[in-house]
Coordinates of C-alpha atoms and ligand atoms in Angstrom, one line a residue:
Chain A
M1265 CA 68.3 -27.7 2.0
C1266 CA 68.0 -31.3 0.0
C1267 CA 65.0 -30.0 -1.4
N1268 CA 66.6 -25.9 -2.8
L1269 CA 69.5 -28.5 -4.5
F1270 CA 66.5 -30.4 -6.7
T1271 CA 65.2 -27.2 -7.7
L1272 CA 67.5 -25.9 -8.0
W1273 CA 69.5 -28.3 -10.6
R1274 CA 66.5 -28.3 -12.6
R1275 CA 66.3 -24.7 -13.2
E1276 CA 70.9 -25.2 -14.2
L1277 CA 68.9 -28.1 -16.8
A1278 CA 66.7 -26.2 -18.0
A1279 CA 68.5 -23.6 -18.6
Y1280 CA 71.6 -25.9 -20.5
F1281 CA 68.0 -26.8 -22.3
L1282 CA 66.6 -23.2 -23.2
S1283 CA 69.9 -22.1 -25.3
P1284 CA 70.4 -22.9 -28.0
I1285 CA 74.4 -23.9 -27.0
A1286 CA 73.8 -26.6 -26.1
Y1287 CA 72.4 -28.2 -29.1
L1288 CA 75.2 -27.1 -30.6
V1289 CA 77.5 -28.4 -28.3
L1290 CA 75.5 -31.9 -28.5
L1291 CA 75.7 -32.0 -31.8
S1292 CA 79.0 -30.8 -32.4
F1293 CA 80.9 -32.6 -29.4
L1294 CA 78.5 -36.7 -31.8
V1295 CA 79.8 -35.2 -35.5
L1296 CA 83.1 -35.4 -33.4
N1297 CA 82.9 -38.1 -31.6
A1298 CA 81.5 -40.2 -34.1
V1299 CA 84.8 -39.7 -37.5
S1300 CA 86.7 -40.3 -33.9
F1301 CA 84.7 -43.4 -33.8
L1302 CA 84.6 -44.2 -37.4
L1303 CA 88.6 -43.0 -38.5
M1304 CA 89.7 -45.8 -35.0
V1305 CA 87.1 -49.2 -37.1
N1306 CA 88.6 -48.0 -40.3
F1307 CA 92.3 -47.8 -39.2
M1308 CA 91.9 -51.0 -36.5
D1309 CA 89.8 -53.3 -39.6
G1310 CA 91.6 -56.4 -40.5
R1311 CA 94.5 -55.7 -38.3
T1312 CA 94.7 -57.1 -34.3
T1313 CA 95.7 -54.9 -31.8
D1314 CA 96.1 -54.8 -27.8
A1315 CA 93.8 -52.9 -27.4
S1316 CA 90.1 -53.6 -28.4
V1317 CA 88.3 -50.6 -30.3
M1318 CA 86.4 -49.2 -27.7
Q1319 CA 89.8 -49.0 -25.6
S1320 CA 91.0 -46.7 -28.1
F1321 CA 88.2 -44.2 -28.5
F1322 CA 89.4 -43.1 -24.7
N1323 CA 92.3 -42.4 -25.4
T1324 CA 92.3 -40.4 -28.8
F1325 CA 93.7 -36.9 -29.8
F1326 CA 89.8 -36.7 -30.9
Y1327 CA 88.9 -37.0 -27.4
W1328 CA 90.8 -35.1 -25.0
V1329 CA 89.5 -32.1 -27.6
A1330 CA 86.0 -32.6 -26.8
M1331 CA 87.5 -32.9 -23.0
L1332 CA 89.8 -30.1 -23.1
F1333 CA 87.5 -28.0 -25.6
V1334 CA 83.8 -28.9 -24.9
V1335 CA 83.8 -28.4 -21.1
P1336 CA 84.9 -24.7 -20.7
V1337 CA 81.8 -23.9 -23.6
I1338 CA 79.6 -25.8 -20.2
T1339 CA 81.1 -24.1 -17.7
M1340 CA 81.4 -20.6 -19.2
K1341 CA 77.5 -19.2 -18.2
L1342 CA 77.2 -20.9 -14.8
F1343 CA 78.3 -17.8 -12.5
A1344 CA 79.0 -15.0 -15.7
E1345 CA 75.6 -14.5 -17.0
E1346 CA 73.9 -14.5 -13.5
K1347 CA 75.9 -11.8 -13.4
R1348 CA 75.8 -9.8 -16.1
M1349 CA 72.4 -10.4 -16.1
G1350 CA 71.9 -9.9 -12.2
T1351 CA 69.4 -12.8 -11.4
L1352 CA 72.2 -13.8 -9.6
E1353 CA 71.0 -10.7 -6.4
T1354 CA 67.4 -12.9 -7.2
L1355 CA 69.3 -16.3 -6.7
M1356 CA 71.0 -15.0 -3.3
T1357 CA 68.5 -12.8 -1.7
A1358 CA 66.4 -16.0 -2.1
P1359 CA 66.1 -18.2 0.9
V1360 CA 69.0 -20.6 -0.3
S1361 CA 72.5 -20.9 0.7
D1362 CA 76.5 -20.3 -1.2
A1363 CA 77.4 -23.4 -0.8
S1364 CA 73.8 -24.8 -2.8
V1365 CA 74.1 -22.6 -5.9
V1366 CA 77.5 -23.8 -6.3
R1367 CA 76.9 -27.9 -6.0
S1368 CA 73.9 -27.1 -7.9
K1369 CA 75.3 -25.5 -10.8
F1370 CA 78.4 -27.8 -10.1
L1371 CA 75.6 -31.0 -10.7
G1372 CA 73.5 -29.2 -13.8
A1373 CA 76.7 -29.1 -15.7
I1374 CA 77.6 -32.9 -15.2
T1375 CA 74.3 -33.3 -15.7
F1376 CA 74.5 -32.2 -19.2
F1377 CA 78.2 -33.9 -19.0
A1378 CA 76.9 -36.8 -18.8
V1379 CA 73.6 -37.0 -20.7
M1380 CA 76.7 -36.1 -24.0
W1381 CA 78.1 -39.2 -23.5
L1382 CA 74.9 -41.2 -23.2
P1383 CA 74.5 -41.4 -27.2
T1384 CA 78.6 -43.2 -27.7
V1385 CA 77.6 -46.7 -25.6
A1386 CA 75.7 -47.2 -28.2
Y1387 CA 78.7 -47.6 -30.4
A1388 CA 79.5 -50.1 -28.3
W1389 CA 76.5 -51.9 -29.9
I1390 CA 77.2 -50.3 -33.3
L1391 CA 80.2 -52.0 -33.1
N1392 CA 79.0 -55.3 -32.1
Y1393 CA 76.1 -55.3 -33.9
F1394 CA 77.9 -54.5 -37.8
A1395 CA 81.2 -56.5 -37.2
K1396 CA 81.3 -60.0 -38.2
D1397 CA 82.5 -62.2 -36.3
A1398 CA 81.4 -59.9 -33.1
T1399 CA 83.4 -60.5 -30.2
P1400 CA 81.2 -59.9 -26.7
I1401 CA 81.5 -56.6 -25.1
D1402 CA 83.7 -57.2 -22.4
W1403 CA 81.3 -54.7 -20.3
G1404 CA 84.0 -54.1 -18.0
P1405 CA 86.3 -51.7 -18.8
V1406 CA 84.1 -50.1 -21.0
C1407 CA 82.1 -49.1 -18.3
A1408 CA 84.7 -48.3 -15.6
A1409 CA 86.3 -45.9 -19.4
Y1410 CA 82.2 -44.3 -18.7
G1411 CA 83.5 -44.2 -15.5
G1412 CA 87.7 -42.2 -15.5
T1413 CA 85.9 -39.9 -17.8
L1414 CA 83.5 -38.6 -15.8
L1415 CA 86.0 -38.2 -13.2
V1416 CA 87.8 -36.7 -15.1
G1417 CA 84.8 -34.2 -15.8
L1418 CA 84.5 -34.0 -12.3
L1419 CA 87.5 -31.9 -11.9
Y1420 CA 87.5 -30.2 -15.5
I1421 CA 83.9 -28.6 -15.0
S1422 CA 85.1 -27.7 -11.1
L1423 CA 87.8 -26.0 -12.6
G1424 CA 84.8 -24.0 -15.5
L1425 CA 82.9 -23.1 -13.2
M1426 CA 85.7 -22.0 -10.9
A1427 CA 85.7 -19.6 -14.1
S1428 CA 83.1 -18.3 -14.8
S1429 CA 82.3 -17.1 -10.5
F1430 CA 85.3 -14.3 -11.5
T1431 CA 83.9 -12.8 -14.4
H1432 CA 81.0 -11.8 -15.7
N1433 CA 81.7 -12.5 -18.6
Q1434 CA 81.1 -15.4 -20.8
I1435 CA 83.9 -15.6 -23.5
V1436 CA 87.0 -14.6 -20.7
A1437 CA 85.0 -17.0 -18.1
A1438 CA 85.5 -19.9 -21.3
I1439 CA 88.8 -18.5 -21.9
V1440 CA 90.6 -19.0 -18.5
G1441 CA 88.5 -22.2 -17.2
F1442 CA 90.4 -23.7 -20.8
V1443 CA 93.8 -22.0 -19.5
L1444 CA 93.1 -24.0 -16.0
I1445 CA 92.4 -27.6 -18.0
A1446 CA 94.6 -27.4 -19.8
V1447 CA 97.7 -26.4 -17.3
I1448 CA 95.8 -29.3 -15.2
F1449 CA 95.9 -31.4 -18.9
F1450 CA 99.5 -31.1 -20.1
L1451 CA 101.0 -30.4 -16.5
G1452 CA 100.1 -34.3 -16.2
F1453 CA 102.4 -35.3 -18.9
L1454 CA 105.8 -34.5 -16.5
S1455 CA 104.3 -37.1 -15.6
R1456 CA 106.9 -38.7 -18.7
I1457 CA 110.3 -37.3 -18.6
G1458 CA 112.1 -35.7 -15.3
P1459 CA 113.8 -37.3 -11.8
P1460 CA 110.8 -39.9 -10.4
W1461 CA 110.2 -37.8 -8.0
V1462 CA 108.5 -35.4 -10.5
Q1463 CA 107.1 -38.2 -12.1
A1464 CA 105.9 -40.0 -9.6
F1465 CA 103.8 -36.2 -8.2
F1466 CA 102.8 -35.3 -12.0
G1467 CA 101.5 -38.7 -12.8
Y1468 CA 98.0 -37.5 -10.1
L1469 CA 97.4 -34.8 -12.6
A1470 CA 98.3 -37.8 -15.6
S1471 CA 94.9 -37.4 -17.0
V1472 CA 95.6 -39.0 -20.6
E1473 CA 97.0 -42.1 -18.1
H1474 CA 94.1 -42.3 -15.7
V1475 CA 91.6 -42.5 -18.3
S1476 CA 93.9 -44.8 -20.6
D1477 CA 94.3 -47.4 -17.1
F1478 CA 91.0 -46.9 -16.8
A1479 CA 89.3 -47.9 -20.3
R1480 CA 91.1 -51.6 -19.7
G1481 CA 89.5 -51.8 -16.2
Q1482 CA 92.4 -50.3 -14.0
I1483 CA 90.8 -48.7 -11.8
D1484 CA 93.5 -47.3 -9.2
L1485 CA 91.5 -46.5 -6.6
R1486 CA 94.2 -43.7 -5.3
R1487 CA 93.3 -41.6 -8.2
V1488 CA 89.4 -42.3 -8.3
L1489 CA 90.0 -40.2 -4.6
F1490 CA 92.5 -37.7 -5.7
Y1491 CA 89.5 -36.3 -8.9
I1492 CA 86.8 -36.7 -6.3
S1493 CA 89.4 -34.9 -3.5
A1494 CA 90.8 -31.9 -5.8
T1495 CA 86.6 -31.9 -7.4
A1496 CA 85.7 -31.2 -4.0
F1497 CA 88.6 -28.7 -2.9
I1498 CA 88.0 -26.8 -6.5
L1499 CA 84.5 -26.3 -5.2
F1500 CA 85.3 -25.1 -2.0
V1501 CA 87.2 -22.2 -3.6
T1502 CA 84.0 -21.1 -5.7
Q1503 CA 82.2 -20.9 -2.9
K1504 CA 84.9 -18.6 -1.1
I1505 CA 85.4 -17.0 -4.2
V1506 CA 81.2 -16.0 -4.4
E1507 CA 81.0 -15.7 -1.4
S1508 CA 84.1 -13.2 -2.1
R1509 CA 81.2 -10.8 -3.0
K1510 CA 80.5 -10.1 0.9
W1511 CA 84.1 -8.2 2.1
R1512 CA 84.6 -6.6 -0.6
Chain B
M1029 CA 59.7 -4.6 10.9
I1030 CA 63.0 -3.3 9.8
E1031 CA 66.3 -1.7 12.3
V1032 CA 69.4 0.2 11.4
Q1033 CA 71.7 0.5 13.0
D1034 CA 74.6 2.7 12.1
L1035 CA 74.3 1.3 8.7
T1036 CA 77.9 2.0 7.4
K1037 CA 78.8 0.1 3.9
R1038 CA 81.9 1.2 2.2
Y1039 CA 82.9 0.5 -1.8
A1040 CA 86.7 0.2 -2.5
G1041 CA 86.9 4.3 -2.1
V1042 CA 83.2 4.8 -1.6
T1043 CA 81.5 5.4 1.3
A1044 CA 77.8 4.6 0.2
V1045 CA 76.0 4.4 2.8
D1046 CA 77.5 6.2 6.0
G1047 CA 75.8 5.5 9.1
V1048 CA 72.7 5.3 8.7
S1049 CA 69.7 4.7 11.5
F1050 CA 65.8 4.4 11.1
T1051 CA 63.3 2.1 12.1
V1052 CA 61.0 0.8 10.0
N1053 CA 56.9 -0.1 12.2
R1054 CA 54.8 -2.8 10.5
G1055 CA 52.7 -2.1 8.6
E1056 CA 53.9 1.0 7.8
I1057 CA 55.0 1.8 3.8
C1058 CA 58.2 4.2 3.9
G1059 CA 59.7 5.3 1.0
F1060 CA 62.9 5.6 0.7
L1061 CA 64.2 8.4 -1.4
G1062 CA 67.3 9.8 -2.3
P1063 CA 68.6 11.6 -5.6
N1064 CA 70.6 8.9 -7.9
G1065 CA 73.5 7.8 -6.2
A1066 CA 72.6 8.4 -2.3
G1067 CA 72.5 4.8 -1.0
K1068 CA 69.4 3.2 -1.5
S1069 CA 70.1 0.5 -3.1
T1070 CA 72.8 -0.4 -1.0
T1071 CA 70.9 0.1 1.5
M1072 CA 68.4 -2.5 0.4
K1073 CA 70.5 -5.4 -0.1
I1074 CA 72.5 -5.4 2.6
L1075 CA 68.7 -5.0 3.7
S1076 CA 68.0 -8.1 2.1
G1077 CA 71.5 -10.4 2.5
F1078 CA 72.7 -9.8 -1.2
M1079 CA 75.9 -8.4 1.0
P1080 CA 77.2 -7.4 3.8
A1081 CA 77.9 -4.1 5.6
T1082 CA 80.8 -2.8 6.3
S1083 CA 79.4 -1.7 9.9
G1084 CA 76.7 -1.0 11.9
E1085 CA 74.0 -4.1 12.4
A1086 CA 70.7 -4.1 11.0
K1087 CA 67.3 -6.6 11.7
V1088 CA 64.5 -8.1 11.0
A1089 CA 61.7 -9.2 12.0
G1090 CA 64.1 -10.0 15.4
H1091 CA 66.2 -11.3 13.6
D1092 CA 70.2 -10.2 12.1
V1093 CA 70.8 -10.0 8.2
F1094 CA 73.7 -11.2 8.7
T1095 CA 74.2 -13.8 11.0
E1096 CA 70.2 -15.6 10.6
S1097 CA 71.1 -14.5 6.9
E1098 CA 68.3 -17.1 5.7
E1099 CA 66.0 -17.4 8.2
V1100 CA 65.3 -13.0 6.8
R1101 CA 65.5 -14.3 2.8
K1102 CA 62.4 -16.3 4.2
R1103 CA 60.9 -13.4 5.0
I1104 CA 61.3 -10.6 2.8
G1105 CA 60.2 -10.4 -0.6
Y1106 CA 63.5 -8.2 -2.7
M1107 CA 62.3 -6.7 -6.6
P1108 CA 66.1 -5.7 -6.7
E1109 CA 66.6 -2.7 -8.9
N1110 CA 66.3 -3.7 -13.0
N1111 CA 64.7 -6.5 -11.8
P1112 CA 66.3 -8.8 -13.3
L1113 CA 64.8 -12.3 -14.4
Y1114 CA 65.3 -15.1 -16.5
P1115 CA 64.7 -14.0 -20.4
D1116 CA 64.5 -18.3 -21.7
M1117 CA 61.9 -18.8 -18.8
R1118 CA 57.4 -18.5 -19.2
V1119 CA 56.4 -16.8 -16.9
T1120 CA 54.6 -19.5 -14.3
E1121 CA 57.4 -21.0 -14.4
Y1122 CA 59.7 -19.2 -13.2
L1123 CA 57.0 -18.4 -10.7
G1124 CA 57.0 -22.1 -10.2
Y1125 CA 60.8 -23.2 -9.8
R1126 CA 60.9 -18.6 -8.2
A1127 CA 58.2 -20.7 -5.6
A1128 CA 59.7 -23.5 -4.9
L1129 CA 63.3 -22.0 -4.2
K1130 CA 61.6 -19.9 -1.7
G1131 CA 59.8 -22.9 0.5
V1132 CA 56.2 -22.3 -0.7
P1133 CA 55.3 -26.6 -0.1
R1134 CA 54.5 -28.6 -3.1
T1135 CA 50.5 -28.8 -2.3
K1136 CA 49.8 -25.0 -2.5
R1137 CA 52.8 -23.6 -5.3
K1138 CA 49.4 -23.6 -7.8
A1139 CA 46.9 -21.5 -5.8
R1140 CA 49.7 -18.9 -5.0
I1141 CA 51.3 -18.6 -8.6
D1142 CA 47.2 -18.4 -9.6
E1143 CA 46.6 -15.5 -6.2
V1144 CA 49.6 -13.9 -8.2
L1145 CA 49.7 -13.8 -11.3
Q1146 CA 45.9 -12.5 -10.6
L1147 CA 46.9 -9.6 -8.5
C1148 CA 50.0 -8.8 -10.7
G1149 CA 47.5 -8.9 -14.0
L1150 CA 49.6 -11.5 -15.6
G1151 CA 47.2 -13.7 -16.2
D1152 CA 47.0 -13.4 -19.9
V1153 CA 50.9 -14.3 -20.8
S1154 CA 51.3 -16.8 -18.0
R1155 CA 52.5 -19.1 -20.7
R1156 CA 54.9 -16.5 -22.0
I1157 CA 58.3 -16.3 -22.8
I1158 CA 59.5 -13.5 -20.2
G1159 CA 62.1 -12.2 -22.0
Q1160 CA 59.9 -11.8 -24.8
L1161 CA 56.8 -9.8 -22.9
S1162 CA 56.6 -5.7 -22.6
K1163 CA 59.4 -3.8 -19.7
G1164 CA 56.2 -3.3 -18.3
Y1165 CA 54.9 -6.8 -17.6
K1166 CA 58.5 -8.4 -17.0
Q1167 CA 58.9 -5.5 -13.9
R1168 CA 54.9 -6.9 -13.2
V1169 CA 56.6 -10.8 -12.8
G1170 CA 59.4 -9.1 -10.7
L1171 CA 57.0 -7.9 -8.5
A1172 CA 55.1 -11.8 -8.6
D1173 CA 57.8 -13.1 -7.3
S1174 CA 58.8 -10.7 -4.9
L1175 CA 55.3 -11.6 -3.6
V1176 CA 54.6 -15.4 -4.8
H1177 CA 56.3 -17.0 -0.4
D1178 CA 53.4 -14.2 1.0
P1179 CA 56.5 -11.9 2.8
D1180 CA 56.8 -10.5 6.3
L1181 CA 58.9 -7.1 3.5
L1182 CA 58.4 -6.7 0.1
I1183 CA 62.2 -4.3 -0.2
L1184 CA 61.1 -3.1 -3.5
D1185 CA 63.8 -1.1 -5.9
E1186 CA 61.6 1.4 -8.2
P1187 CA 59.3 -0.6 -9.6
T1188 CA 58.4 1.4 -11.5
I1189 CA 60.7 2.5 -13.4
G1190 CA 59.6 2.1 -16.7
L1191 CA 56.4 2.1 -16.8
D1192 CA 53.4 3.6 -18.7
P1193 CA 51.5 6.5 -16.3
N1194 CA 48.5 3.9 -16.8
Q1195 CA 50.2 0.5 -15.2
I1196 CA 52.0 3.0 -12.5
R1197 CA 48.9 4.1 -11.5
Q1198 CA 48.3 0.1 -11.2
V1199 CA 51.1 -0.4 -9.5
R1200 CA 50.4 2.0 -6.8
H1201 CA 47.7 0.4 -6.3
L1202 CA 48.3 -2.3 -6.3
I1203 CA 50.8 -1.5 -3.5
K1204 CA 48.5 0.3 -1.3
D1205 CA 46.4 -3.4 -1.2
L1206 CA 50.0 -4.7 -0.2
G1207 CA 49.7 -2.2 2.3
K1208 CA 47.4 -3.7 3.9
R1209 CA 49.1 -6.3 5.2
H1210 CA 52.2 -6.7 4.6
T1211 CA 55.5 -4.0 5.3
I1212 CA 56.8 -2.5 2.5
L1213 CA 60.2 -0.4 1.6
I1214 CA 60.3 1.3 -1.7
S1215 CA 62.1 3.5 -3.5
T1216 CA 61.9 5.2 -6.3
H1217 CA 62.1 8.5 -7.9
I1218 CA 57.9 9.7 -8.3
L1219 CA 57.8 11.7 -5.9
P1220 CA 53.5 12.5 -6.0
E1221 CA 53.9 7.8 -5.7
V1222 CA 55.2 8.3 -2.2
E1223 CA 52.8 10.8 -1.4
M1224 CA 49.8 8.7 -2.8
T1225 CA 51.6 5.5 -1.0
C1226 CA 54.0 5.4 2.0
N1227 CA 52.6 6.6 5.4
R1228 CA 56.5 7.4 5.3
V1229 CA 58.4 9.1 4.3
I1230 CA 63.6 8.3 4.6
I1231 CA 65.2 10.9 2.6
I1232 CA 68.9 9.5 2.0
N1233 CA 71.3 11.6 1.0
K1234 CA 75.0 11.7 0.1
G1235 CA 74.5 8.2 2.0
K1236 CA 73.2 10.1 4.6
I1237 CA 69.2 10.6 6.7
V1238 CA 68.1 13.3 5.6
A1239 CA 64.3 13.1 6.7
S1240 CA 62.2 11.1 8.1
D1241 CA 58.5 11.7 8.5
T1242 CA 54.8 11.4 7.3
P1243 CA 55.0 12.6 3.8
E1244 CA 51.9 15.0 6.0
N1245 CA 54.2 16.5 8.1
L1246 CA 57.4 16.7 5.6
T1247 CA 54.9 18.3 3.1
K1248 CA 53.6 20.4 6.5
M1249 CA 57.4 21.8 6.9
L1250 CA 57.7 23.8 4.4
E1251 CA 54.8 24.6 4.0
G1252 CA 54.7 26.0 8.0
G1253 CA 57.3 28.1 5.7
G1254 CA 54.3 30.1 5.0
T1255 CA 54.7 30.8 1.2
V1256 CA 52.2 33.7 0.0
R1257 CA 50.8 34.3 -3.7
A1258 CA 49.1 37.0 -4.1
E1259 CA 48.2 39.1 -7.8
I1260 CA 47.9 43.0 -7.1
R1261 CA 47.2 46.0 -9.5
G1262 CA 49.0 48.8 -8.5
D1263 CA 52.1 50.0 -9.7
R1264 CA 55.5 48.0 -10.1
P1265 CA 58.3 49.2 -8.1
S1266 CA 56.0 50.5 -5.0
V1267 CA 53.7 47.2 -5.0
E1268 CA 57.8 45.3 -4.5
R1269 CA 58.5 47.5 -1.6
A1270 CA 56.2 47.5 0.7
L1271 CA 55.9 44.0 0.0
R1272 CA 59.8 43.7 1.2
G1273 CA 58.4 45.8 4.0
L1274 CA 56.6 44.3 5.9
P1275 CA 57.5 42.5 9.1
G1276 CA 58.2 38.1 8.9
V1277 CA 58.7 38.2 5.0
K1278 CA 62.2 37.6 3.7
D1279 CA 61.9 37.7 -0.6
V1280 CA 59.6 38.6 -3.0
A1281 CA 59.3 37.7 -6.3
I1282 CA 57.5 39.6 -9.0
E1283 CA 56.2 38.0 -12.7
P1284 CA 53.7 39.7 -14.7
A1285 CA 50.3 37.7 -14.6
N1286 CA 47.6 39.3 -17.7
D1287 CA 45.0 41.8 -16.6
D1288 CA 47.7 44.0 -15.5
F1289 CA 48.3 42.2 -12.8
L1290 CA 50.9 41.2 -10.7
R1291 CA 52.0 38.1 -9.5
A1292 CA 53.9 38.3 -6.4
T1293 CA 55.9 35.4 -4.8
I1294 CA 56.0 36.8 -1.2
Y1295 CA 58.5 34.1 1.1
A1296 CA 58.1 34.4 5.3
P1297 CA 59.9 32.1 7.6
P1298 CA 58.5 29.1 8.4
R1299 CA 55.2 28.9 11.0
S1300 CA 54.0 31.9 10.3
D1301 CA 51.5 33.6 8.0
V1302 CA 51.3 36.6 6.4
R1303 CA 48.2 37.0 4.2
V1304 CA 46.6 39.5 6.5
R1305 CA 49.8 41.9 6.0
V1306 CA 49.0 41.4 2.8
F1307 CA 45.9 42.0 2.8
E1308 CA 46.1 44.8 5.0
A1309 CA 48.8 46.2 2.8
A1310 CA 47.2 46.5 -0.7
A1311 CA 43.7 47.9 0.8
A1312 CA 46.4 50.7 2.9
N1313 CA 48.0 51.7 -1.0
R1314 CA 44.2 51.1 -2.9
W1315 CA 45.9 47.9 -4.6
T1316 CA 43.5 45.6 -5.7
L1317 CA 44.2 42.1 -4.1
R1318 CA 43.0 39.2 -6.5
E1319 CA 44.0 35.5 -5.2
L1320 CA 45.5 35.6 -1.6
S1321 CA 46.7 32.2 -0.9
R1322 CA 49.5 30.5 1.2
V1323 CA 51.1 28.0 -1.8
R1324 CA 50.9 24.4 -1.8
Q1325 CA 54.5 22.6 -1.1
T1326 CA 54.4 19.0 -2.8
L1327 CA 57.0 16.7 -1.4
E1328 CA 58.9 17.8 -4.2
D1329 CA 59.9 20.9 -3.2
V1330 CA 61.2 18.7 0.5
F1331 CA 62.5 16.6 -1.9
A1332 CA 64.3 19.7 -4.0
F1333 CA 65.3 21.8 -0.1
I1334 CA 67.3 18.1 1.9
T1335 CA 68.7 17.0 -1.0
M1336 CA 70.6 20.4 -1.9
K1337 CA 70.1 22.6 0.7
E1338 CA 67.4 25.4 -1.4
A1339 CA 67.6 28.7 0.7
P1340 CA 64.6 30.0 -0.3
V1341 CA 62.4 27.5 -1.0
K1342 CA 61.7 28.1 -5.0
E1343 CA 58.7 26.7 -5.8
E1344 CA 57.5 26.0 -8.9
E1345 CA 56.7 28.6 -11.5
G1346 CA 53.7 28.8 -14.5
K1347 CA 51.0 26.3 -12.8
Ligands
ATP840 N1 79.4 -2.6 -6.4 C1 80.4 -1.3 -6.1 N2 81.5 -0.8 -6.3 C2 82.0 0.6 -6.1 N3 80.7 1.5 -6.3 C3 78.7 1.3 -5.8 C4 79.1 0.1 -6.0 N4 77.7 0.1 -6.1 C5 77.2 1.7 -5.4 N5 78.6 2.1 -5.6 C6 78.7 3.5 -4.9 O1 77.3 3.2 -3.9 C7 77.1 4.8 -3.7 C8 75.5 4.5 -3.8 O2 74.5 4.4 -5.0 P1 73.9 3.8 -4.8 O3 73.4 2.6 -5.5 O4 73.2 3.0 -3.6 O5 72.9 4.6 -5.3 P2 71.5 4.2 -5.2 O6 70.7 5.6 -4.3 O7 70.3 3.7 -5.5 O8 71.0 5.7 -6.6 P3 69.9 5.8 -7.9 O9 69.0 6.0 -7.3 O10 71.3 6.6 -8.7 O11 69.1 3.6 -8.5 C9 77.8 5.6 -5.4 O12 78.0 6.2 -4.8 C10 77.3 5.0 -6.2 O13 78.7 5.3 -6.7
MG841 MG1 69.6 2.8 -6.4

């Protein structure tokens, strides 16, 4: 069971790194982030702000563009391509459970997502290296910011994975995934308007605030729990969708 | 090895498999025949645990394919229709992945993969990327995959489709060889293949089983039909009249052959032999008779007869 998961996960990773699209995604993501980082450093240079550079880095327009657009591209092929090629049949007739297939695809995408963010850790170091009178980096909030990014990533990737399980067309999967993620994202803004109960409710979805809070080093355990349980729920739904071939 | 009871599968609106029951015994090579859309692939998908039936039950090695699906899948090597593979992987990589997935222990994997590579004639291309292989080699990779965990039962859905005649022969030999150790259920449209490799044939039409027997018995069933061919020199109308007048003859078809001979195909009911009567008629009418033989029916005729309800059975002309 656990060995199966590992085998499947390795295949998912191989599938990513054997495809040119993955490198394109990695590259464009890095360029986007580098530009964002550069603009920000230039903007902040010589000014006094109440947020650190790394803190602001997790709260830019670019950051969210990347999250909203890159995630569906990462997840679009997961089920759609296997369905189109028919390999879902060889996969599902091997002695593996539907649950481990869903989990391995999810874990593969998460791993790719993490690999994608990894180079940005260097920014913090670059900043210190080149700054005139460098203040030591406060690693706590930086780690928290990455943790928050990962949590939001869990939810978004599970949504993208679910979208991919609906169809055998990757483009459709990407669009549906994007729409699902965008709905969650924009519903989060309702936490800034309307009566208090509306604000309180949609506060749970406010990805932007969550990440910026994390980047300030504020870790709210309820939010951590929210992301983990929402992700678990969506993975469960995805598993049901994959199983649905059995009762159609 | 396989026990199927009243298996029915309905897709939205279409009944693909309709109350099918059959068994396949251990060690048998069983050919699964039927025209397009008969429900062969559907039955195989159910047996391999890819999807359950609407009703009925199916057991493989005593395990129910729905409730003990994983147990069943461990014992089956399934090669789906169209042979889906990951085109981005190398042959050995793919087989390694599949072996791991199917629970071949790590220590035995390498040896096992070498074995199936050799068995399927993939030695030369083991390092190549699957997507760049020719169709025949891809087909072999699919076959190697279905064998890699040394399953008790092989379910192969049209494994020889798209192969050249040499490769078909090789695969046929391979399957025959495999049949010594494995039980095999194979679907195909190439009937000589079935005649040569299978010890049993199941013919399915419109979701129902219409015949299940050895290829010999099936062809005998028609052969007993005693269709006879004669080549006779004589006056055509009188030959035709005389032959039709013989007891036991249902129909006669006459066409000219070379040297003024007539080729007559004489249809008679099962398990009768009209050859003696034809000979006596020829002798009585002083015709020259240069051939008098039973028409050997092939599985193809049986297939056509059973699935098209064609009567009387017309044998292929011009052989
Ligand atoms: N996914 C599906 N949805 C709806 N109907 C289907 C589906 N798959 C197959 N069918 C129908 O079920 C019937 C049996 O199909 P099946 O693929 O089992 O035939 P087959 O015997 O394998 O034919 P072939 O020789 O062409 O491969 C056909 O009428 C087909 O249209
Ligand atoms: Mg078929």
